[in-house]
Amino acid sequence: MSSPSHTMDDGMRMRIRRHDWRQTPLGPPEEWPPALRTAVDMVLHSAFPMFLAWGPDLIFLYNDAYVPLLGQKHGRALGERFCDLWAEVWKDMVPLIDRALSGKPVYFEDMPMTVMRRGYPERATFTFSHAPLIGDDGQVAGLFCTVMETTRRVASERRAAFELTVSDALRPLASSEEVIATASALLGGELHADRVVYAEMNEATGRFSVPRWWARDDRKWTQPSFSLEEFGPAVGAALRAGDVVRIHDSARDVRTMGYRSAYIADRIGALLVVPLVKSGRLTACLGIDCLLARHWSDDDLQLARDVAERTWAAAETARAQAALRAERDRSRNIFDTIAEGFAVFDADWNIVEMNAEGLRLCRVKAEETIGRSHWDVFPHTVDMELGRMYREVMRTRVASAAIYSYPFPDGERIWTEVRAYPMPDGSIASFFRDITDRKLAEEKLVEADRRKDEFLAMLAHELRNPLAPISAAAELLRIGTLGEERVRQSSNIIGRQVRHMTRLVDDLLDVSRVTRGLITLERAEVGMRGVVQEAVEQVRPAIDARRQRLSVHLPPSWALVEGDKARLVQVVANVLGNATKYTPEGREIDLRAEVRGDGAKGALVISVRDEGIGMDRELSARVFDLFAQGERSSDRSQGGLGLGLALVRNLVELHGGMVGCSSPGPGKGSTFVITLPLLREAVPAPLPQAPVPAGKAGALKVLVVDDNVDAAETLGLLLAAHGHEVVVEHEPLRALERARKVAPDVCLLDIGLPGIDGHELARRLRAQPETAASVLVAITGYGQQQDRDEAFAAGFRHHLVKPVDVDALVRLLDSVQAPPHDG
């Protein structure tokens, strides 16, 4: 370890100092041999990812640069045995480690491994070197390793090589079924999938048929044809819109809820589907699935998309060429039936023929084209990549392809993919198709990335803004020369800004949980009249502050929806709050909740119309998208992150409803509409009576344990001000000893404590008689359901998220019956 003179007290150096090494074979750091201390210091000073493994058990230590390589293992890696930490690759690593431990250096470049560092099997490649680590006795005591992850580079190189392999393999095939079978087998092997299915739409039946598929084992496709609806409406809608569907875990994905029987029947644990939309309709799909859940990376998606396009093009080309061979002598119009443009140039570049689709794509007439030189009809292509490709095919007699864009005189620009094939008589056959939709989709992805970057910049701004008043108010309080009124004013400033930051973090967590399918709705029959009333109550202070006029039309009392009441209130409040935020002072806002339709198709329609700033058509079309925002002033006077509407759409869709937005234009207001399916012939259940707190019989003994000194002391002062007897500790072991003497009624425990965490401290408090009956409350920054479950399993009775709502904590303490204390 480093000497006390070092000033580096963060990152891995601090984690190593705080780690409880007494629980490991290495023992306390002060007893470590000099060779180990020196080695650890070298690793921590390295800018390259490094680790060392020491002793017979190869105990693991590493530096900050190595942390990204660990993924989720980082939390437990320090002090672990090498063989336990990397159990999934240990068998492959043993020969290399044995060589290093025998005193010989080891170097391996781009070694492929399947690792488990994010909860799922992940293919990765690494370049690393192992070197023996010599102990104080001159013998090998462990090993050094410098390692670099090369996954992205190797994947890129592998993809390029794979695409060349696919092209070479498909080029000589004359049958579309051979094309599909060959491409599917190559893709399945490359992605380590269990099955690849290429399905084509049958326009007559509206169902997909599967001419050929590839499977790693004896798995079969259980049905010769299928409908997208069998796998869930969300999946079908995405594919029809031309969007790739990635399902990492069919058992947990929100899109498969209610349709899992289809996934179970076909043994689909993970699914990647690439749609092929041609001429505005869904023509085919390429599906890759695995028996077990797995993560589909962007590289996997791009590879599948490329193979899908190549498969479709090669299959269509094979079919077209087969038809051409069969029908050429009887009809030259055969190519008018294919969905691609087709043309033939003779050896002198004269256009011998062009099909109807080709004439349409090129916007020319047959009488202006047939018999004329290609270069005279299309002079703009002479110096383009397309023209160079044509001349190269004519010269070398080797098939090739090119992509080019061309603006027509009316201003419309289209992108075209062209494939040229040499013919035996010296001519060239050209197939070309409009790929403008694909190019526009790629541009949309770039635009989405741009909006994401703008959002992150704005997020940083929004989180920094509250820090200035908090810092200033804290400095005023530190000076200590303020009167009581100024102290109260400073305290109010801090409270407001902390609540503001808490709302920002809550919005981020809500959107993250919903978009990842981690939200679980507490479904019940919900009266929508009460939902609308509660939402109005939440937003009323902001409406009154801006002197806006709100008119409310409540739904009938019998209007019921199956769903989560708290989330439905959140939906209506978010839309109403959005209207308030963007409507000038003194203007009107109209909220209406009306029942439309009857029977099984009855729906509740909630509309919020404002006289606000409005929006243009482009923004109204994407206002519910994540990261989508209109132009906002540099002072960010409206505040917030703009996530509310994205959250609204996701929550409404989870309730089986839909949302919409319209605006006549900037400055003309907006109207948001929420539609939810109604429960018919249902009677609203009476609202449960809130339990009456037992009431405080006297002051409580409260133990506060938090290694953040400021947080612990301020919380202690607040509780003391409410009449409780408070004991504050910052180290868990000292807290455990103090608790035996004090026997507190309530223990408020931070989870992220040094030495032992809050969960272990809770278990020990439960185990000793003096604190077995104490009420344990977790105070933590981790607020997801998994964190709550872990806390309750450890013995906590309550779970509060930082920053703690003081009013809620006081109410909690008031509900605890304090026993009579001796003395």
JSON list of C-alpha atoms in Angstrom, two decimals, residues 526-595:
[
{"chain": "A", "resi": 526, "resn": "VAL", "atom": "CA", "xyz": [-59.98, 2.74, -9.58]},
{"chain": "A", "resi": 527, "resn": "GLY", "atom": "CA", "xyz": [-62.65, 5.45, -9.59]},
{"chain": "A", "resi": 528, "resn": "MET", "atom": "CA", "xyz": [-61.48, 8.02, -12.13]},
{"chain": "A", "resi": 529, "resn": "ARG", "atom": "CA", "xyz": [-63.45, 10.87, -10.56]},
{"chain": "A", "resi": 530, "resn": "GLY", "atom": "CA", "xyz": [-61.19, 10.69, -7.50]},
{"chain": "A", "resi": 531, "resn": "VAL", "atom": "CA", "xyz": [-58.09, 10.37, -9.74]},
{"chain": "A", "resi": 532, "resn": "VAL", "atom": "CA", "xyz": [-58.91, 13.60, -11.58]},
{"chain": "A", "resi": 533, "resn": "GLN", "atom": "CA", "xyz": [-59.69, 15.41, -8.31]},
{"chain": "A", "resi": 534, "resn": "GLU", "atom": "CA", "xyz": [-56.38, 14.37, -6.72]},
{"chain": "A", "resi": 535, "resn": "ALA", "atom": "CA", "xyz": [-54.44, 15.40, -9.83]},
{"chain": "A", "resi": 536, "resn": "VAL", "atom": "CA", "xyz": [-56.09, 18.83, -9.78]},
{"chain": "A", "resi": 537, "resn": "GLU", "atom": "CA", "xyz": [-55.23, 19.20, -6.07]},
{"chain": "A", "resi": 538, "resn": "GLN", "atom": "CA", "xyz": [-51.57, 18.48, -6.80]},
{"chain": "A", "resi": 539, "resn": "VAL", "atom": "CA", "xyz": [-51.30, 21.07, -9.58]},
{"chain": "A", "resi": 540, "resn": "ARG", "atom": "CA", "xyz": [-53.65, 23.70, -8.06]},
{"chain": "A", "resi": 541, "resn": "PRO", "atom": "CA", "xyz": [-50.87, 25.64, -6.22]},
{"chain": "A", "resi": 542, "resn": "ALA", "atom": "CA", "xyz": [-48.96, 26.15, -9.49]},
{"chain": "A", "resi": 543, "resn": "ILE", "atom": "CA", "xyz": [-52.16, 27.22, -11.31]},
{"chain": "A", "resi": 544, "resn": "ASP", "atom": "CA", "xyz": [-53.04, 29.70, -8.56]},
{"chain": "A", "resi": 545, "resn": "ALA", "atom": "CA", "xyz": [-49.50, 31.07, -8.49]},
{"chain": "A", "resi": 546, "resn": "ARG", "atom": "CA", "xyz": [-49.75, 31.87, -12.24]},
{"chain": "A", "resi": 547, "resn": "ARG", "atom": "CA", "xyz": [-53.30, 33.22, -11.86]},
{"chain": "A", "resi": 548, "resn": "GLN", "atom": "CA", "xyz": [-54.55, 30.83, -14.51]},
{"chain": "A", "resi": 549, "resn": "ARG", "atom": "CA", "xyz": [-58.25, 29.95, -14.90]},
{"chain": "A", "resi": 550, "resn": "LEU", "atom": "CA", "xyz": [-58.91, 26.22, -14.70]},
{"chain": "A", "resi": 551, "resn": "SER", "atom": "CA", "xyz": [-62.26, 24.70, -15.68]},
{"chain": "A", "resi": 552, "resn": "VAL", "atom": "CA", "xyz": [-62.78, 21.05, -14.70]},
{"chain": "A", "resi": 553, "resn": "HIS", "atom": "CA", "xyz": [-65.40, 18.63, -16.03]},
{"chain": "A", "resi": 554, "resn": "LEU", "atom": "CA", "xyz": [-65.31, 15.55, -13.78]},
{"chain": "A", "resi": 555, "resn": "PRO", "atom": "CA", "xyz": [-66.22, 12.05, -14.99]},
{"chain": "A", "resi": 556, "resn": "PRO", "atom": "CA", "xyz": [-69.27, 10.26, -13.53]},
{"chain": "A", "resi": 557, "resn": "SER", "atom": "CA", "xyz": [-68.71, 8.57, -10.19]},
{"chain": "A", "resi": 558, "resn": "TRP", "atom": "CA", "xyz": [-69.30, 5.12, -11.74]},
{"chain": "A", "resi": 559, "resn": "ALA", "atom": "CA", "xyz": [-66.43, 5.49, -14.25]},
{"chain": "A", "resi": 560, "resn": "LEU", "atom": "CA", "xyz": [-63.93, 2.79, -13.22]},
{"chain": "A", "resi": 561, "resn": "VAL", "atom": "CA", "xyz": [-60.58, 1.77, -14.68]},
{"chain": "A", "resi": 562, "resn": "GLU", "atom": "CA", "xyz": [-58.47, -1.26, -13.81]},
{"chain": "A", "resi": 563, "resn": "GLY", "atom": "CA", "xyz": [-55.05, 0.04, -12.86]},
{"chain": "A", "resi": 564, "resn": "ASP", "atom": "CA", "xyz": [-52.74, 1.65, -10.33]},
{"chain": "A", "resi": 565, "resn": "LYS", "atom": "CA", "xyz": [-54.38, 4.70, -8.75]},
{"chain": "A", "resi": 566, "resn": "ALA", "atom": "CA", "xyz": [-51.14, 6.44, -7.81]},
{"chain": "A", "resi": 567, "resn": "ARG", "atom": "CA", "xyz": [-49.79, 6.04, -11.35]},
{"chain": "A", "resi": 568, "resn": "LEU", "atom": "CA", "xyz": [-53.05, 7.26, -12.91]},
{"chain": "A", "resi": 569, "resn": "VAL", "atom": "CA", "xyz": [-52.97, 10.36, -10.68]},
{"chain": "A", "resi": 570, "resn": "GLN", "atom": "CA", "xyz": [-49.37, 10.87, -11.80]},
{"chain": "A", "resi": 571, "resn": "VAL", "atom": "CA", "xyz": [-50.42, 10.67, -15.48]},
{"chain": "A", "resi": 572, "resn": "VAL", "atom": "CA", "xyz": [-53.20, 13.28, -15.19]},
{"chain": "A", "resi": 573, "resn": "ALA", "atom": "CA", "xyz": [-51.10, 15.55, -12.95]},
{"chain": "A", "resi": 574, "resn": "ASN", "atom": "CA", "xyz": [-48.16, 15.42, -15.39]},
{"chain": "A", "resi": 575, "resn": "VAL", "atom": "CA", "xyz": [-50.31, 16.44, -18.37]},
{"chain": "A", "resi": 576, "resn": "LEU", "atom": "CA", "xyz": [-52.08, 19.16, -16.39]},
{"chain": "A", "resi": 577, "resn": "GLY", "atom": "CA", "xyz": [-48.74, 20.36, -14.96]},
{"chain": "A", "resi": 578, "resn": "ASN", "atom": "CA", "xyz": [-47.31, 20.50, -18.46]},
{"chain": "A", "resi": 579, "resn": "ALA", "atom": "CA", "xyz": [-50.20, 22.71, -19.57]},
{"chain": "A", "resi": 580, "resn": "THR", "atom": "CA", "xyz": [-49.69, 24.99, -16.56]},
{"chain": "A", "resi": 581, "resn": "LYS", "atom": "CA", "xyz": [-45.96, 25.28, -17.18]},
{"chain": "A", "resi": 582, "resn": "TYR", "atom": "CA", "xyz": [-46.30, 26.39, -20.81]},
{"chain": "A", "resi": 583, "resn": "THR", "atom": "CA", "xyz": [-49.41, 28.58, -20.49]},
{"chain": "A", "resi": 584, "resn": "PRO", "atom": "CA", "xyz": [-48.88, 32.33, -19.80]},
{"chain": "A", "resi": 585, "resn": "GLU", "atom": "CA", "xyz": [-50.29, 33.88, -16.65]},
{"chain": "A", "resi": 586, "resn": "GLY", "atom": "CA", "xyz": [-53.99, 34.67, -16.62]},
{"chain": "A", "resi": 587, "resn": "ARG", "atom": "CA", "xyz": [-54.90, 32.31, -19.49]},
{"chain": "A", "resi": 588, "resn": "GLU", "atom": "CA", "xyz": [-57.39, 29.44, -19.45]},
{"chain": "A", "resi": 589, "resn": "ILE", "atom": "CA", "xyz": [-56.89, 25.69, -19.10]},
{"chain": "A", "resi": 590, "resn": "ASP", "atom": "CA", "xyz": [-59.74, 23.27, -19.69]},
{"chain": "A", "resi": 591, "resn": "LEU", "atom": "CA", "xyz": [-59.73, 19.72, -18.26]},
{"chain": "A", "resi": 592, "resn": "ARG", "atom": "CA", "xyz": [-62.49, 17.34, -19.34]},
{"chain": "A", "resi": 593, "resn": "ALA", "atom": "CA", "xyz": [-63.04, 13.68, -18.48]},
{"chain": "A", "resi": 594, "resn": "GLU", "atom": "CA", "xyz": [-65.87, 12.14, -20.50]},
{"chain": "A", "resi": 595, "resn": "VAL", "atom": "CA", "xyz": [-67.17, 8.62, -21.09]}
]
